[in-house]
Amino acid sequence: RRRRILPEIPEIEILRRECQEKLAGKRVAALVARPSIKHRLGTESACEALVGMRVSGAGRRGKMLILRFDDRLAMVVHLMLRGQALLLPASGFDFAVSPVGVIFDDKTRLEFRQVGLRIPQLVVKEDLDALPEIARLGVDALSPDLTLERFLSILDGRRGAIKALLMDQGVIAGLGNTYTNEILFAAHLHPERDIRTLNPEEIEAIHRSILPILQRGIELGGSSAESFLHLDGSPGHFHEHAYVFRREGQPCRQCGAIIQRTEVGGRGSFFCPGCQG
C-alpha cells in the first residue's frame, strides 16, 4: 500500500511567501473553531487577544507554517498528510470541512483543512522556540547555516542509510520522502548507501544537491501528488517533473534505465540503477 507523503520545505515555503504577500496587514475580525476543539487552540486569553490584531508576517520552521500577529502572538500550523491552507471569502465556513479559520475584517478568511500538530497552536511569540515540535528540530535544509562543514560534522560518526538520516527532522529539518529521493538522484547515490561508506566527494555531492532541488520544487509550485494546494487553491507541478519519485517501472529521464523501488526506514525509496547504482 502506498503511503501518503507530507508537504515539505518547498510547499510550506510557498505558503509562507503567499501568506506574507496576501495576509500581512490584514486585521483579525474573528477566530472560529469547531466547538469540540476550540480549547486546544491556545489559552482563552490568547484566543481573545487575537481579535483585532493584524498579521505582521509569516515564517516557517521545517515543515511548519508560522503566522505572526502584531509580533506578539504566533500561530503554528502543520499540514501533516492532507492539510490545506486556503484564502477564501468570509462567508460559507463549514466546520465539517475545516476545524479552524481566521476571519479578517476585509471579508476574507484563512481556512485550515485537515491540519495536524493537534490543530493550529496559538502561542505567545516568546514561547515559540520552546514548543516541543520546534525545539526538537535540527538545522533547516534551506538555512545558510547548513554549510558543507556543518553537513560533514552531522554525518561524522553516524551509520545507517543516508536517506533515513536526511529525513530525520531532528538532524535536518524540512526534508521528506519526495525531495530526498530527488536529492540523492542528483547526487548519483543509492538511497540505501551506508553513511560510513561515503567519501568526502560523495558527501559534498549530496550537500551541493540540496539547495537546487528545493529551489526547483519552489519554482515548480511544489508537489501536489497528494493534497497540497496554494493559498488560492491552485496545484503545484513538481511531481510532474520528478526524476525518480513514484516513477517505478518508468525509464530514467537521463539514462533510460528503469526506475526501481526499495524501502528505507519503512518509506518507499525510488532510484535509477544506472545513475545511482
PDB file of C-alpha atoms in Angstrom:
ATOM      1  CA  ARG A   1       0.000   0.000   0.000  1.00  0.00           C
ATOM      2  CA  ARG A   2       1.411   3.360  -0.993  1.00  0.00           C
ATOM      3  CA  ARG A   3       1.961   5.660   1.969  1.00  0.00           C
ATOM      4  CA  ARG A   4       0.912   9.279   1.842  1.00  0.00           C
ATOM      5  CA  ILE A   5       3.566  11.957   1.861  1.00  0.00           C
ATOM      6  CA  LEU A   6       3.774  15.142   3.887  1.00  0.00           C
ATOM      7  CA  PRO A   7       4.298  18.578   2.380  1.00  0.00           C
ATOM      8  CA  GLU A   8       7.951  19.512   2.741  1.00  0.00           C
ATOM      9  CA  ILE A   9      10.036  22.677   2.652  1.00  0.00           C
ATOM     10  CA  PRO A  10       9.059  23.787  -0.890  1.00  0.00           C
ATOM     11  CA  GLU A  11       5.334  23.513  -0.196  1.00  0.00           C
ATOM     12  CA  ILE A  12       5.481  25.254   3.177  1.00  0.00           C
ATOM     13  CA  GLU A  13       7.883  27.900   1.898  1.00  0.00           C
ATOM     14  CA  ILE A  14       5.459  28.641  -0.946  1.00  0.00           C
ATOM     15  CA  LEU A  15       2.626  29.079   1.555  1.00  0.00           C
ATOM     16  CA  ARG A  16       4.853  31.234   3.762  1.00  0.00           C
ATOM     17  CA  ARG A  17       5.615  33.574   0.870  1.00  0.00           C
ATOM     18  CA  GLU A  18       1.978  33.712  -0.205  1.00  0.00           C
ATOM     19  CA  CYS A  19       0.820  34.415   3.345  1.00  0.00           C
ATOM     20  CA  GLN A  20       3.427  37.146   3.666  1.00  0.00           C
ATOM     21  CA  GLU A  21       2.249  38.725   0.424  1.00  0.00           C
ATOM     22  CA  LYS A  22      -1.512  38.308   0.790  1.00  0.00           C
ATOM     23  CA  LEU A  23      -2.143  38.364   4.538  1.00  0.00           C
ATOM     24  CA  ALA A  24       0.317  40.872   6.001  1.00  0.00           C
ATOM     25  CA  GLY A  25      -1.599  43.858   7.323  1.00  0.00           C
ATOM     26  CA  LYS A  26      -4.984  42.143   7.468  1.00  0.00           C
ATOM     27  CA  ARG A  27      -6.823  42.650  10.749  1.00  0.00           C
ATOM     28  CA  VAL A  28      -8.418  39.681  12.541  1.00  0.00           C
ATOM     29  CA  ALA A  29     -12.186  40.014  12.939  1.00  0.00           C
ATOM     30  CA  ALA A  30     -12.763  36.576  14.464  1.00  0.00           C
ATOM     31  CA  LEU A  31     -11.102  33.276  15.261  1.00  0.00           C
ATOM     32  CA  VAL A  32     -13.506  30.431  14.560  1.00  0.00           C
ATOM     33  CA  ALA A  33     -13.048  26.815  15.529  1.00  0.00           C
ATOM     34  CA  ARG A  34     -15.111  23.685  15.863  1.00  0.00           C
ATOM     35  CA  PRO A  35     -16.537  23.853  19.408  1.00  0.00           C
ATOM     36  CA  SER A  36     -15.094  20.484  20.373  1.00  0.00           C
ATOM     37  CA  ILE A  37     -11.519  21.612  19.729  1.00  0.00           C
ATOM     38  CA  LYS A  38     -11.521  25.362  20.307  1.00  0.00           C
ATOM     39  CA  HIS A  39      -9.986  24.935  23.760  1.00  0.00           C
ATOM     40  CA  ARG A  40      -6.973  23.264  22.150  1.00  0.00           C
ATOM     41  CA  LEU A  41      -6.019  26.278  20.019  1.00  0.00           C
ATOM     42  CA  GLY A  42      -4.388  28.074  22.923  1.00  0.00           C
ATOM     43  CA  THR A  43      -5.223  29.821  26.151  1.00  0.00           C
ATOM     44  CA  GLU A  44      -8.560  31.601  26.286  1.00  0.00           C
ATOM     45  CA  SER A  45      -6.793  34.916  26.775  1.00  0.00           C
ATOM     46  CA  ALA A  46      -4.633  34.368  23.685  1.00  0.00           C
ATOM     47  CA  CYS A  47      -7.655  33.488  21.545  1.00  0.00           C
ATOM     48  CA  GLU A  48      -9.456  36.592  22.754  1.00  0.00           C
ATOM     49  CA  ALA A  49      -6.395  38.809  22.281  1.00  0.00           C
ATOM     50  CA  LEU A  50      -6.004  37.691  18.651  1.00  0.00           C
ATOM     51  CA  VAL A  51      -9.178  39.523  17.614  1.00  0.00           C
ATOM     52  CA  GLY A  52      -8.213  42.997  16.467  1.00  0.00           C
ATOM     53  CA  MET A  53      -4.589  42.124  15.813  1.00  0.00           C
ATOM     54  CA  ARG A  54      -3.021  42.436  12.373  1.00  0.00           C
ATOM     55  CA  VAL A  55      -0.977  39.798  10.585  1.00  0.00           C
ATOM     56  CA  SER A  56       2.569  41.067  10.912  1.00  0.00           C
ATOM     57  CA  GLY A  57       4.275  38.360   8.909  1.00  0.00           C
ATOM     58  CA  ALA A  58       4.708  34.706   8.085  1.00  0.00           C
ATOM     59  CA  GLY A  59       7.525  32.338   8.951  1.00  0.00           C
ATOM     60  CA  ARG A  60       8.457  28.693   8.663  1.00  0.00           C
ATOM     61  CA  ARG A  61      10.262  26.153  10.836  1.00  0.00           C
ATOM     62  CA  GLY A  62      10.998  22.983   8.894  1.00  0.00           C
ATOM     63  CA  LYS A  63       7.621  21.713   7.686  1.00  0.00           C
ATOM     64  CA  MET A  64       5.626  24.068   9.926  1.00  0.00           C
ATOM     65  CA  LEU A  65       3.987  27.316   8.856  1.00  0.00           C
ATOM     66  CA  ILE A  66       4.007  30.164  11.373  1.00  0.00           C
ATOM     67  CA  LEU A  67       1.781  33.246  11.246  1.00  0.00           C
ATOM     68  CA  ARG A  68       2.689  36.223  13.416  1.00  0.00           C
ATOM     69  CA  PHE A  69       0.131  38.675  14.759  1.00  0.00           C
ATOM     70  CA  ASP A  70       1.279  42.138  15.905  1.00  0.00           C
ATOM     71  CA  ASP A  71       4.622  40.440  16.616  1.00  0.00           C
ATOM     72  CA  ARG A  72       3.032  39.290  19.884  1.00  0.00           C
ATOM     73  CA  LEU A  73       1.251  36.031  19.070  1.00  0.00           C
ATOM     74  CA  ALA A  74       2.250  33.215  16.742  1.00  0.00           C
ATOM     75  CA  MET A  75       0.044  30.565  15.150  1.00  0.00           C
ATOM     76  CA  VAL A  76       1.874  27.330  14.367  1.00  0.00           C
ATOM     77  CA  VAL A  77       0.353  25.074  11.697  1.00  0.00           C
ATOM     78  CA  HIS A  78       1.460  21.643  10.478  1.00  0.00           C
ATOM     79  CA  LEU A  79      -0.319  20.475   7.313  1.00  0.00           C
ATOM     80  CA  MET A  80       0.530  16.815   8.036  1.00  0.00           C
ATOM     81  CA  LEU A  81      -0.653  14.452   5.274  1.00  0.00           C
ATOM     82  CA  ARG A  82      -3.714  16.119   3.769  1.00  0.00           C
ATOM     83  CA  GLY A  83      -3.736  19.614   5.217  1.00  0.00           C
ATOM     84  CA  GLN A  84      -4.508  22.736   3.244  1.00  0.00           C
ATOM     85  CA  ALA A  85      -4.432  26.463   3.976  1.00  0.00           C
ATOM     86  CA  LEU A  86      -6.811  28.407   1.740  1.00  0.00           C
ATOM     87  CA  LEU A  87      -7.710  32.089   1.463  1.00  0.00           C
ATOM     88  CA  LEU A  88     -11.440  32.299   0.746  1.00  0.00           C
ATOM     89  CA  PRO A  89     -14.415  34.658   1.054  1.00  0.00           C
ATOM     90  CA  ALA A  90     -15.501  35.016   4.689  1.00  0.00           C
ATOM     91  CA  SER A  91     -18.963  33.522   4.139  1.00  0.00           C
ATOM     92  CA  GLY A  92     -19.631  29.806   3.906  1.00  0.00           C
ATOM     93  CA  PHE A  93     -17.407  28.483   6.687  1.00  0.00           C
ATOM     94  CA  ASP A  94     -18.215  24.828   7.350  1.00  0.00           C
ATOM     95  CA  PHE A  95     -16.892  23.133  10.485  1.00  0.00           C
ATOM     96  CA  ALA A  96     -17.472  19.745   8.866  1.00  0.00           C
ATOM     97  CA  VAL A  97     -14.768  20.615   6.327  1.00  0.00           C
ATOM     98  CA  SER A  98     -12.444  22.883   8.294  1.00  0.00           C
ATOM     99  CA  PRO A  99     -11.870  22.799  12.039  1.00  0.00           C
ATOM    100  CA  VAL A 100     -10.242  26.232  12.244  1.00  0.00           C
ATOM    101  CA  GLY A 101     -10.405  29.543  10.421  1.00  0.00           C
ATOM    102  CA  VAL A 102      -9.267  33.130  10.846  1.00  0.00           C
ATOM    103  CA  ILE A 103     -11.747  35.710   9.540  1.00  0.00           C
ATOM    104  CA  PHE A 104     -10.383  39.118   8.578  1.00  0.00           C
ATOM    105  CA  ASP A 105     -12.127  42.465   8.512  1.00  0.00           C
ATOM    106  CA  ASP A 106     -11.902  42.661   4.709  1.00  0.00           C
ATOM    107  CA  LYS A 107     -14.427  39.782   4.470  1.00  0.00           C
ATOM    108  CA  THR A 108     -11.860  37.096   3.685  1.00  0.00           C
ATOM    109  CA  ARG A 109     -10.898  34.079   5.765  1.00  0.00           C
ATOM    110  CA  LEU A 110      -7.869  31.866   6.110  1.00  0.00           C
ATOM    111  CA  GLU A 111      -9.204  28.351   6.404  1.00  0.00           C
ATOM    112  CA  PHE A 112      -7.247  25.321   7.597  1.00  0.00           C
ATOM    113  CA  ARG A 113      -8.358  21.898   6.397  1.00  0.00           C
ATOM    114  CA  GLN A 114      -7.136  18.516   7.624  1.00  0.00           C
ATOM    115  CA  VAL A 115      -4.261  20.048   9.546  1.00  0.00           C
ATOM    116  CA  GLY A 116      -2.255  18.327  12.252  1.00  0.00           C
ATOM    117  CA  LEU A 117       0.091  19.061  15.147  1.00  0.00           C
ATOM    118  CA  ARG A 118      -3.138  18.536  17.101  1.00  0.00           C
ATOM    119  CA  ILE A 119      -4.527  21.620  15.262  1.00  0.00           C
ATOM    120  CA  PRO A 120      -3.047  25.114  14.834  1.00  0.00           C
ATOM    121  CA  GLN A 121      -1.485  26.259  18.078  1.00  0.00           C
ATOM    122  CA  LEU A 122      -1.653  29.858  19.202  1.00  0.00           C
ATOM    123  CA  VAL A 123       1.254  30.827  21.439  1.00  0.00           C
ATOM    124  CA  VAL A 124       2.933  33.934  22.778  1.00  0.00           C
ATOM    125  CA  LYS A 125       5.820  34.800  20.472  1.00  0.00           C
ATOM    126  CA  GLU A 126       8.375  34.420  23.255  1.00  0.00           C
ATOM    127  CA  ASP A 127       7.237  30.814  23.812  1.00  0.00           C
ATOM    128  CA  LEU A 128       7.589  29.774  20.184  1.00  0.00           C
ATOM    129  CA  ASP A 129      11.051  28.245  20.380  1.00  0.00           C
ATOM    130  CA  ALA A 130      10.056  26.263  23.465  1.00  0.00           C
ATOM    131  CA  LEU A 131       7.297  24.350  21.666  1.00  0.00           C
ATOM    132  CA  PRO A 132       8.442  20.711  21.684  1.00  0.00           C
ATOM    133  CA  GLU A 133       7.677  20.332  17.964  1.00  0.00           C
ATOM    134  CA  ILE A 134      10.011  23.238  17.196  1.00  0.00           C
ATOM    135  CA  ALA A 135      12.629  22.741  19.903  1.00  0.00           C
ATOM    136  CA  ARG A 136      13.466  19.278  18.594  1.00  0.00           C
ATOM    137  CA  LEU A 137      14.204  20.411  15.017  1.00  0.00           C
ATOM    138  CA  GLY A 138      17.654  20.266  13.517  1.00  0.00           C
ATOM    139  CA  VAL A 139      19.162  22.826  11.152  1.00  0.00           C
ATOM    140  CA  ASP A 140      16.761  23.914   8.403  1.00  0.00           C
ATOM    141  CA  ALA A 141      17.588  22.469   4.989  1.00  0.00           C
ATOM    142  CA  LEU A 142      17.206  25.913   3.376  1.00  0.00           C
ATOM    143  CA  SER A 143      19.233  27.722   6.011  1.00  0.00           C
ATOM    144  CA  PRO A 144      22.629  29.206   5.132  1.00  0.00           C
ATOM    145  CA  ASP A 145      23.739  27.588   8.395  1.00  0.00           C
ATOM    146  CA  LEU A 146      23.731  24.227   6.628  1.00  0.00           C
ATOM    147  CA  THR A 147      27.231  24.706   5.291  1.00  0.00           C
ATOM    148  CA  LEU A 148      29.332  21.880   3.898  1.00  0.00           C
ATOM    149  CA  GLU A 149      31.405  21.971   7.070  1.00  0.00           C
ATOM    150  CA  ARG A 150      28.301  21.563   9.218  1.00  0.00           C
ATOM    151  CA  PHE A 151      26.937  18.839   6.941  1.00  0.00           C
ATOM    152  CA  LEU A 152      30.217  16.926   7.276  1.00  0.00           C
ATOM    153  CA  SER A 153      30.019  17.239  11.067  1.00  0.00           C
ATOM    154  CA  ILE A 154      26.410  15.993  11.039  1.00  0.00           C
ATOM    155  CA  LEU A 155      27.423  12.841   9.169  1.00  0.00           C
ATOM    156  CA  ASP A 156      30.595  12.239  11.150  1.00  0.00           C
ATOM    157  CA  GLY A 157      30.400   9.032  13.160  1.00  0.00           C
ATOM    158  CA  ARG A 158      26.881   8.135  12.017  1.00  0.00           C
ATOM    159  CA  ARG A 159      25.802   4.873  10.453  1.00  0.00           C
ATOM    160  CA  GLY A 160      22.780   3.630   8.537  1.00  0.00           C
ATOM    161  CA  ALA A 161      21.176   4.570   5.238  1.00  0.00           C
ATOM    162  CA  ILE A 162      21.892   8.120   4.071  1.00  0.00           C
ATOM    163  CA  LYS A 163      18.256   8.624   3.046  1.00  0.00           C
ATOM    164  CA  ALA A 164      16.997   7.874   6.549  1.00  0.00           C
ATOM    165  CA  LEU A 165      19.342  10.446   8.042  1.00  0.00           C
ATOM    166  CA  LEU A 166      18.342  13.155   5.547  1.00  0.00           C
ATOM    167  CA  MET A 167      14.709  12.633   6.548  1.00  0.00           C
ATOM    168  CA  ASP A 168      15.393  12.817  10.299  1.00  0.00           C
ATOM    169  CA  GLN A 169      13.806  16.122  11.370  1.00  0.00           C
ATOM    170  CA  GLY A 170      15.950  16.259  14.479  1.00  0.00           C
ATOM    171  CA  VAL A 171      19.040  16.345  12.269  1.00  0.00           C
ATOM    172  CA  ILE A 172      17.962  18.351   9.211  1.00  0.00           C
ATOM    173  CA  ALA A 173      14.528  19.958   9.286  1.00  0.00           C
ATOM    174  CA  GLY A 174      12.213  20.136   6.310  1.00  0.00           C
ATOM    175  CA  LEU A 175      13.233  17.257   4.065  1.00  0.00           C
ATOM    176  CA  GLY A 176      10.867  14.368   3.427  1.00  0.00           C
ATOM    177  CA  ASN A 177      10.385  11.487   1.070  1.00  0.00           C
ATOM    178  CA  THR A 178       9.713  13.398  -2.145  1.00  0.00           C
ATOM    179  CA  TYR A 179      12.714  15.693  -2.206  1.00  0.00           C
ATOM    180  CA  THR A 180      15.172  13.332  -0.519  1.00  0.00           C
ATOM    181  CA  ASN A 181      14.674  10.868  -3.371  1.00  0.00           C
ATOM    182  CA  GLU A 182      15.394  13.641  -5.861  1.00  0.00           C
ATOM    183  CA  ILE A 183      18.425  14.956  -3.940  1.00  0.00           C
ATOM    184  CA  LEU A 184      20.056  11.530  -3.914  1.00  0.00           C
ATOM    185  CA  PHE A 185      19.334  11.073  -7.603  1.00  0.00           C
ATOM    186  CA  ALA A 186      21.013  14.412  -8.330  1.00  0.00           C
ATOM    187  CA  ALA A 187      23.987  13.301  -6.219  1.00  0.00           C
ATOM    188  CA  HIS A 188      24.127   9.907  -8.029  1.00  0.00           C
ATOM    189  CA  LEU A 189      23.884   7.988  -4.778  1.00  0.00           C
ATOM    190  CA  HIS A 190      21.738   4.996  -3.863  1.00  0.00           C
ATOM    191  CA  PRO A 191      19.294   5.732  -1.006  1.00  0.00           C
ATOM    192  CA  GLU A 192      20.491   2.664   0.919  1.00  0.00           C
ATOM    193  CA  ARG A 193      24.155   3.662   0.957  1.00  0.00           C
ATOM    194  CA  ASP A 194      25.561   3.423   4.466  1.00  0.00           C
ATOM    195  CA  ILE A 195      26.798   6.772   5.697  1.00  0.00           C
ATOM    196  CA  ARG A 196      30.091   5.180   6.796  1.00  0.00           C
ATOM    197  CA  THR A 197      30.918   4.266   3.165  1.00  0.00           C
ATOM    198  CA  LEU A 198      30.527   7.793   1.771  1.00  0.00           C
ATOM    199  CA  ASN A 199      33.705   9.568   0.756  1.00  0.00           C
ATOM    200  CA  PRO A 200      34.120  13.369   1.023  1.00  0.00           C
ATOM    201  CA  GLU A 201      33.310  13.901  -2.654  1.00  0.00           C
ATOM    202  CA  GLU A 202      30.029  11.984  -2.322  1.00  0.00           C
ATOM    203  CA  ILE A 203      29.086  13.886   0.813  1.00  0.00           C
ATOM    204  CA  GLU A 204      29.790  17.141  -0.992  1.00  0.00           C
ATOM    205  CA  ALA A 205      27.624  15.973  -3.906  1.00  0.00           C
ATOM    206  CA  ILE A 206      24.676  15.456  -1.541  1.00  0.00           C
ATOM    207  CA  HIS A 207      25.180  18.836   0.083  1.00  0.00           C
ATOM    208  CA  ARG A 208      25.534  20.510  -3.318  1.00  0.00           C
ATOM    209  CA  SER A 209      22.230  18.970  -4.476  1.00  0.00           C
ATOM    210  CA  ILE A 210      20.018  20.019  -1.559  1.00  0.00           C
ATOM    211  CA  LEU A 211      19.506  23.698  -2.360  1.00  0.00           C
ATOM    212  CA  PRO A 212      18.951  23.358  -6.150  1.00  0.00           C
ATOM    213  CA  ILE A 213      16.388  20.571  -5.682  1.00  0.00           C
ATOM    214  CA  LEU A 214      14.442  22.543  -3.071  1.00  0.00           C
ATOM    215  CA  GLN A 215      14.591  25.692  -5.189  1.00  0.00           C
ATOM    216  CA  ARG A 216      13.330  23.709  -8.188  1.00  0.00           C
ATOM    217  CA  GLY A 217      10.456  22.462  -6.063  1.00  0.00           C
ATOM    218  CA  ILE A 218       9.552  26.047  -5.181  1.00  0.00           C
ATOM    219  CA  GLU A 219       9.873  27.244  -8.775  1.00  0.00           C
ATOM    220  CA  LEU A 220       7.552  24.471  -9.977  1.00  0.00           C
ATOM    221  CA  GLY A 221       4.965  25.367  -7.350  1.00  0.00           C
ATOM    222  CA  GLY A 222       5.550  22.435  -5.022  1.00  0.00           C
ATOM    223  CA  SER A 223       4.265  18.896  -5.340  1.00  0.00           C
ATOM    224  CA  SER A 224       0.520  18.233  -5.477  1.00  0.00           C
ATOM    225  CA  ALA A 225       0.932  14.470  -5.759  1.00  0.00           C
ATOM    226  CA  GLU A 226      -1.136  14.421  -2.569  1.00  0.00           C
ATOM    227  CA  SER A 227      -3.363  17.202  -1.241  1.00  0.00           C
ATOM    228  CA  PHE A 228      -1.126  20.273  -1.301  1.00  0.00           C
ATOM    229  CA  LEU A 229      -2.656  23.416  -2.785  1.00  0.00           C
ATOM    230  CA  HIS A 230      -1.537  27.018  -2.970  1.00  0.00           C
ATOM    231  CA  LEU A 231      -3.344  29.638  -0.906  1.00  0.00           C
ATOM    232  CA  ASP A 232      -5.658  30.316  -3.866  1.00  0.00           C
ATOM    233  CA  GLY A 233      -6.467  26.615  -4.337  1.00  0.00           C
ATOM    234  CA  SER A 234      -4.250  26.013  -7.376  1.00  0.00           C
ATOM    235  CA  PRO A 235      -1.966  22.938  -7.518  1.00  0.00           C
ATOM    236  CA  GLY A 236       1.791  22.683  -7.819  1.00  0.00           C
ATOM    237  CA  HIS A 237       3.593  20.793 -10.585  1.00  0.00           C
ATOM    238  CA  PHE A 238       6.880  19.488  -9.192  1.00  0.00           C
ATOM    239  CA  HIS A 239       5.591  15.909  -9.074  1.00  0.00           C
ATOM    240  CA  GLU A 240       5.081  16.006 -12.845  1.00  0.00           C
ATOM    241  CA  HIS A 241       8.793  16.686 -13.352  1.00  0.00           C
ATOM    242  CA  ALA A 242      10.322  14.346 -10.763  1.00  0.00           C
ATOM    243  CA  TYR A 243      13.235  12.215 -11.933  1.00  0.00           C
ATOM    244  CA  VAL A 244      12.651   9.207  -9.681  1.00  0.00           C
ATOM    245  CA  PHE A 245       9.950   9.801  -7.069  1.00  0.00           C
ATOM    246  CA  ARG A 246       6.977   7.499  -7.725  1.00  0.00           C
ATOM    247  CA  ARG A 247       8.316   6.659 -11.211  1.00  0.00           C
ATOM    248  CA  GLU A 248       8.870   2.952 -10.531  1.00  0.00           C
ATOM    249  CA  GLY A 249       8.869   0.980 -13.805  1.00  0.00           C
ATOM    250  CA  GLN A 250       9.380   4.058 -15.970  1.00  0.00           C
ATOM    251  CA  PRO A 251      12.568   4.890 -17.869  1.00  0.00           C
ATOM    252  CA  CYS A 252      15.068   7.271 -16.306  1.00  0.00           C
ATOM    253  CA  ARG A 253      14.876  10.708 -17.904  1.00  0.00           C
ATOM    254  CA  GLN A 254      18.684  10.784 -18.081  1.00  0.00           C
ATOM    255  CA  CYS A 255      19.958   7.308 -18.925  1.00  0.00           C
ATOM    256  CA  GLY A 256      16.868   5.296 -19.864  1.00  0.00           C
ATOM    257  CA  ALA A 257      17.289   2.615 -17.186  1.00  0.00           C
ATOM    258  CA  ILE A 258      14.085   1.525 -15.461  1.00  0.00           C
ATOM    259  CA  ILE A 259      13.389   3.279 -12.163  1.00  0.00           C
ATOM    260  CA  GLN A 260      13.233   0.846  -9.242  1.00  0.00           C
ATOM    261  CA  ARG A 261      11.701   0.981  -5.779  1.00  0.00           C
ATOM    262  CA  THR A 262      13.023  -0.198  -2.446  1.00  0.00           C
ATOM    263  CA  GLU A 263      12.242   0.660   1.175  1.00  0.00           C
ATOM    264  CA  VAL A 264      14.389   2.684   3.540  1.00  0.00           C
ATOM    265  CA  GLY A 265      13.126   3.169   7.048  1.00  0.00           C
ATOM    266  CA  GLY A 266       9.702   1.914   6.012  1.00  0.00           C
ATOM    267  CA  ARG A 267       9.366   4.527   3.277  1.00  0.00           C
ATOM    268  CA  GLY A 268       9.199   3.882  -0.445  1.00  0.00           C
ATOM    269  CA  SER A 269      12.528   4.883  -2.000  1.00  0.00           C
ATOM    270  CA  PHE A 270      12.961   5.327  -5.725  1.00  0.00           C
ATOM    271  CA  PHE A 271      16.246   5.213  -7.615  1.00  0.00           C
ATOM    272  CA  CYS A 272      17.793   4.715 -11.028  1.00  0.00           C
ATOM    273  CA  PRO A 273      20.098   1.651 -11.132  1.00  0.00           C
ATOM    274  CA  GLY A 274      22.013   3.289 -13.959  1.00  0.00           C
ATOM    275  CA  CYS A 275      22.601   6.690 -12.383  1.00  0.00           C
ATOM    276  CA  GLN A 276      22.684   5.565  -8.747  1.00  0.00           C
ATOM    277  CA  GLY A 277      23.992   2.024  -8.972  1.00  0.00           C
TER     278      GLY A 277
END
